[in-house]
Amino acid sequence: MKRILLLGGVTEALAIARTLGPEHIYSLAGVGRVPTDLTCQVRVGGYGGHAGLAQFVRDEQISLILDATHPYAAQISQNAATAAKMCGIPCWALRRPAWQPQAGDDWREVGDWAELIEALKPFKRPLFTLGREPLQHLDEIPADQFWTLRALDVYPGNERCEVIGARGPFLIEDERALFERRGIDVLISKNSGSAATEPKLEVARELGVPVLVLKRPVLAGVDRELLSPAETIDSLADFLR
C-alpha cells in the first residue's frame, strides 16, 4: 500500500488533503487552525530536522513526500528533500507561482530584514503582511513611524504598532478601506503568489503605494514540481494507481 505524507502550509494543501484517504497523513507545523473534517490522518508539530523526518518516513512506511509548504519555508522544504533522499523515496513539491508586477506597480525587492528597514526609512505608515516576524522588532520602530501588522492571530503591539488578526481570503473593498483608514504609505509583503491575499497588491497599485517585496528564497530541488492543486491531485491519483 502506498502512503502519502503531505506537508501542509499553503491554502491549497487543504484542498489536496481533502482528496486523501485514511492511510495518508496531512502534516501541519501547528500555526493556524487544524482541520477536523478530513478523512486522512492529521499530524501537528515538527520532526526535529531532516533526520527526524526521515525516521518518521521509515516508521510510517511513507511512499512519497509532497511538500506543499509556504514558498518562504525554505528550511522545511530542504528537510523534506533531504529526508526523501535518505529514505529512497520521491519528493514532490507544489510550487505556487510568484506574483508578477503589473503596469502601475512600484515594487522594490529587499533581500532581508536589514535591507527592508533601510528601504522603510522614507515612510511613516507601513502595513506589514509578513506574518509574525516583525513582532520581534517592535522596540526598534523609529519615532516617526507607526506600524500596522497583520498576522493570522492578534498579538500585543505597543504605542507605535497595532497588530490586526485576520485570515484571508481578503476582499478588495476591505483592503481599500484598511489602506485609507490607516493612511498606509507603503506595503511590505512576501511574494507568496496566493490569490487569497493578492487584493492588497491591487489596492497598492490603485493608490500608488510602493510595495517592499521580500525576495523569495531558493528552494531545494525535488523530483517533481507541480504548479496547481488540480495538477497535484491528478498526479497523486496516477501515483497511487
Short mmCIF file of C-alpha atoms in Angstrom, two decimals:
data_model
loop_
_atom_site.label_atom_id
_atom_site.label_comp_id
_atom_site.label_asym_id
_atom_site.label_seq_id
_atom_site.Cartn_x
_atom_site.Cartn_y
_atom_site.Cartn_z
CA MET A 1 0.00 0.00 0.00
CA LYS A 2 1.37 3.41 -0.97
CA ARG A 3 1.23 6.16 1.64
CA ILE A 4 1.49 9.91 1.07
CA LEU A 5 2.94 12.37 3.58
CA LEU A 6 1.56 15.79 2.69
CA LEU A 7 3.44 18.64 4.33
CA GLY A 8 0.95 21.49 4.57
CA GLY A 9 1.37 25.21 4.81
CA VAL A 10 -0.33 26.92 1.90
CA THR A 11 -4.10 27.19 1.48
CA GLU A 12 -4.08 24.82 -1.50
CA ALA A 13 -2.70 22.00 0.66
CA LEU A 14 -6.07 21.60 2.35
CA ALA A 15 -7.78 21.02 -1.00
CA ILE A 16 -5.27 18.26 -1.67
CA ALA A 17 -5.72 16.79 1.81
CA ARG A 18 -9.46 16.54 1.23
CA THR A 19 -8.79 14.02 -1.57
CA LEU A 20 -6.63 11.73 0.57
CA GLY A 21 -7.90 8.56 2.25
CA PRO A 22 -7.27 7.35 5.82
CA GLU A 23 -3.93 5.70 5.04
CA HIS A 24 -2.34 9.06 4.19
CA ILE A 25 -1.03 11.80 6.51
CA TYR A 26 -1.52 15.56 6.37
CA SER A 27 1.22 17.20 8.42
CA LEU A 28 0.98 20.74 9.81
CA ALA A 29 3.53 22.78 11.73
CA GLY A 30 0.83 23.92 14.15
CA VAL A 31 0.35 27.56 13.14
CA GLY A 32 -3.28 28.37 12.38
CA ARG A 33 -6.40 26.28 12.56
CA VAL A 34 -6.20 22.50 12.39
CA PRO A 35 -8.88 20.92 10.15
CA THR A 36 -11.12 18.33 11.83
CA ASP A 37 -13.20 17.19 8.87
CA LEU A 38 -10.62 15.23 6.86
CA THR A 39 -10.62 11.54 6.03
CA CYS A 40 -6.83 11.35 6.11
CA GLN A 41 -4.77 11.41 9.30
CA VAL A 42 -3.65 14.82 10.59
CA ARG A 43 -0.34 15.31 12.36
CA VAL A 44 0.60 18.58 14.07
CA GLY A 45 4.14 19.54 15.04
CA GLY A 46 7.73 19.40 13.84
CA TYR A 47 10.05 16.46 13.27
CA GLY A 48 13.38 17.64 14.60
CA GLY A 49 15.04 18.36 11.28
CA HIS A 50 15.66 16.12 8.30
CA ALA A 51 16.86 13.18 10.41
CA GLY A 52 13.68 13.16 12.47
CA LEU A 53 11.56 13.45 9.36
CA ALA A 54 13.45 10.58 7.73
CA GLN A 55 12.83 8.41 10.77
CA PHE A 56 9.12 9.24 10.67
CA VAL A 57 9.02 8.33 6.98
CA ARG A 58 10.62 4.97 7.72
CA ASP A 59 8.42 4.25 10.74
CA GLU A 60 5.24 5.09 8.84
CA GLN A 61 6.38 3.42 5.60
CA ILE A 62 5.74 6.57 3.58
CA SER A 63 5.99 6.15 -0.21
CA LEU A 64 6.03 9.82 -1.27
CA ILE A 65 6.60 13.18 0.42
CA LEU A 66 4.56 16.02 -1.06
CA ASP A 67 5.87 19.40 0.05
CA ALA A 68 3.02 21.93 -0.02
CA THR A 69 4.57 24.31 2.49
CA HIS A 70 4.82 28.08 2.11
CA PRO A 71 7.22 29.38 -0.60
CA TYR A 72 9.25 31.02 2.17
CA ALA A 73 9.55 27.87 4.31
CA ALA A 74 12.93 27.05 2.77
CA GLN A 75 14.25 25.00 5.69
CA ILE A 76 11.21 22.73 5.80
CA SER A 77 11.45 22.21 2.04
CA GLN A 78 15.13 21.33 2.37
CA ASN A 79 14.37 18.88 5.17
CA ALA A 80 11.69 17.22 3.04
CA ALA A 81 14.00 16.81 0.04
CA THR A 82 16.86 15.53 2.20
CA ALA A 83 14.69 13.07 4.14
CA ALA A 84 13.23 11.68 0.91
CA LYS A 85 16.72 11.04 -0.47
CA MET A 86 17.80 9.39 2.78
CA CYS A 87 14.79 7.06 2.55
CA GLY A 88 15.00 6.43 -1.18
CA ILE A 89 11.53 7.78 -1.96
CA PRO A 90 10.42 10.62 -4.26
CA CYS A 91 9.78 14.15 -3.06
CA TRP A 92 7.34 16.30 -4.99
CA ALA A 93 6.56 19.94 -4.32
CA LEU A 94 3.60 22.18 -5.03
CA ARG A 95 5.40 25.37 -6.01
CA ARG A 96 2.93 28.21 -6.20
CA PRO A 97 3.94 30.65 -8.98
CA ALA A 98 5.14 34.05 -7.78
CA TRP A 99 3.19 37.22 -8.38
CA GLN A 100 4.50 39.37 -11.23
CA PRO A 101 4.49 43.18 -11.16
CA GLN A 102 1.96 44.82 -13.45
CA ALA A 103 1.69 48.22 -15.09
CA GLY A 104 1.41 50.85 -12.37
CA ASP A 105 3.14 48.79 -9.69
CA ASP A 106 6.03 50.24 -7.70
CA TRP A 107 7.72 47.12 -6.36
CA ARG A 108 11.06 47.28 -4.56
CA GLU A 109 12.63 43.92 -3.76
CA VAL A 110 14.53 43.51 -0.49
CA GLY A 111 16.66 40.54 0.48
CA ASP A 112 16.47 40.56 4.28
CA TRP A 113 15.31 42.48 7.34
CA ALA A 114 18.25 44.90 7.29
CA GLU A 115 17.52 45.87 3.67
CA LEU A 116 13.84 46.20 4.50
CA ILE A 117 14.42 48.60 7.40
CA GLU A 118 16.70 50.75 5.25
CA ALA A 119 14.09 50.87 2.47
CA LEU A 120 11.40 51.83 5.02
CA LYS A 121 13.15 54.99 6.21
CA PRO A 122 11.26 57.46 3.94
CA PHE A 123 7.83 56.16 5.02
CA LYS A 124 5.60 56.85 8.02
CA ARG A 125 2.68 54.39 7.97
CA PRO A 126 3.76 50.93 6.77
CA LEU A 127 1.49 47.91 6.57
CA PHE A 128 3.36 44.65 7.28
CA THR A 129 1.92 41.41 5.91
CA LEU A 130 4.90 39.17 6.69
CA GLY A 131 3.32 37.10 9.45
CA ARG A 132 4.84 37.19 12.93
CA GLU A 133 8.43 38.16 12.11
CA PRO A 134 8.02 41.94 12.69
CA LEU A 135 6.84 41.23 16.24
CA GLN A 136 10.48 40.61 17.15
CA HIS A 137 11.35 44.19 16.21
CA LEU A 138 8.67 46.28 17.93
CA ASP A 139 11.24 48.01 20.14
CA GLU A 140 13.11 49.16 17.02
CA ILE A 141 10.29 51.20 15.46
CA PRO A 142 11.52 54.72 14.62
CA ALA A 143 9.81 57.57 16.44
CA ASP A 144 8.38 58.95 13.20
CA GLN A 145 6.73 55.69 12.13
CA PHE A 146 3.54 53.88 13.13
CA TRP A 147 3.36 50.24 12.07
CA THR A 148 0.27 48.22 11.25
CA LEU A 149 0.95 44.48 11.37
CA ARG A 150 -1.44 41.87 10.01
CA ALA A 151 -0.99 38.28 11.15
CA LEU A 152 -3.19 35.19 11.45
CA ASP A 153 -3.86 35.96 15.11
CA VAL A 154 -3.84 39.04 17.35
CA TYR A 155 -0.64 39.72 19.29
CA PRO A 156 0.30 42.56 21.64
CA GLY A 157 1.62 45.67 19.92
CA ASN A 158 2.85 48.86 21.53
CA GLU A 159 2.32 52.63 21.36
CA ARG A 160 3.70 52.74 17.81
CA CYS A 161 2.31 49.48 16.48
CA GLU A 162 -1.10 47.87 16.18
CA VAL A 163 -1.45 44.17 15.34
CA ILE A 164 -4.50 43.01 13.39
CA GLY A 165 -5.51 39.36 13.47
CA ALA A 166 -7.11 38.36 10.17
CA ARG A 167 -7.19 35.42 7.78
CA GLY A 168 -7.71 35.50 4.04
CA PRO A 169 -9.20 35.47 1.57
CA PHE A 170 -9.39 39.26 1.68
CA LEU A 171 -11.88 41.34 -0.31
CA ILE A 172 -10.54 44.27 -2.29
CA GLU A 173 -13.07 46.69 -0.78
CA ASP A 174 -11.93 45.74 2.72
CA GLU A 175 -8.27 46.14 1.76
CA ARG A 176 -9.06 49.53 0.23
CA ALA A 177 -10.77 50.62 3.45
CA LEU A 178 -7.80 49.42 5.53
CA PHE A 179 -5.29 51.40 3.46
CA GLU A 180 -7.38 54.55 3.53
CA ARG A 181 -8.39 54.36 7.19
CA ARG A 182 -4.81 53.94 8.37
CA GLY A 183 -3.14 56.18 5.81
CA ILE A 184 -0.86 53.37 4.62
CA ASP A 185 2.01 54.78 2.55
CA VAL A 186 3.98 51.55 1.96
CA LEU A 187 3.08 47.85 1.90
CA ILE A 188 5.51 45.13 2.98
CA SER A 189 4.77 41.69 1.60
CA LYS A 190 6.23 38.32 0.80
CA ASN A 191 5.73 37.20 -2.79
CA SER A 192 3.52 34.28 -1.78
CA GLY A 193 1.59 34.10 -5.05
CA SER A 194 -1.67 33.49 -3.21
CA ALA A 195 -4.92 34.60 -4.81
CA ALA A 196 -6.40 34.93 -1.30
CA THR A 197 -4.04 37.76 -0.39
CA GLU A 198 -3.50 39.38 -3.79
CA PRO A 199 -6.11 42.17 -3.34
CA LYS A 200 -3.67 44.15 -1.17
CA LEU A 201 -1.40 44.45 -4.22
CA GLU A 202 -4.31 45.67 -6.35
CA VAL A 203 -5.10 48.39 -3.81
CA ALA A 204 -1.44 49.43 -3.59
CA ARG A 205 -1.47 49.76 -7.39
CA GLU A 206 -4.68 51.82 -7.32
CA LEU A 207 -3.37 54.21 -4.67
CA GLY A 208 0.19 54.45 -5.97
CA VAL A 209 1.55 52.94 -2.76
CA PRO A 210 5.02 51.36 -3.08
CA VAL A 211 5.44 47.68 -2.17
CA LEU A 212 8.55 46.33 -0.49
CA VAL A 213 8.68 42.70 -1.61
CA LEU A 214 10.73 40.22 0.40
CA LYS A 215 12.74 38.17 -2.08
CA ARG A 216 11.76 34.51 -2.39
CA PRO A 217 14.33 32.04 -1.07
CA VAL A 218 15.91 29.42 -3.31
CA LEU A 219 14.11 26.17 -2.57
CA ALA A 220 15.51 22.65 -2.55
CA GLY A 221 15.46 20.63 -5.75
CA VAL A 222 12.80 17.94 -5.85
CA ASP A 223 11.85 15.05 -8.12
CA ARG A 224 8.81 16.83 -9.48
CA GLU A 225 7.43 20.37 -9.25
CA LEU A 226 3.69 20.95 -9.55
CA LEU A 227 2.05 24.33 -10.10
CA SER A 228 -1.59 23.86 -9.05
CA PRO A 229 -3.78 21.76 -6.76
CA ALA A 230 -5.58 20.26 -9.77
CA GLU A 231 -2.31 19.11 -11.36
CA THR A 232 -1.16 17.77 -8.00
CA ILE A 233 -4.36 15.83 -7.32
CA ASP A 234 -4.25 14.24 -10.78
CA SER A 235 -0.58 13.33 -10.36
CA LEU A 236 -1.22 11.78 -6.94
CA ALA A 237 -4.07 9.71 -8.37
CA ASP A 238 -1.70 8.38 -11.04
CA PHE A 239 0.97 7.64 -8.43
CA LEU A 240 -1.45 5.70 -6.24
CA ARG A 241 -2.80 3.51 -9.04
#
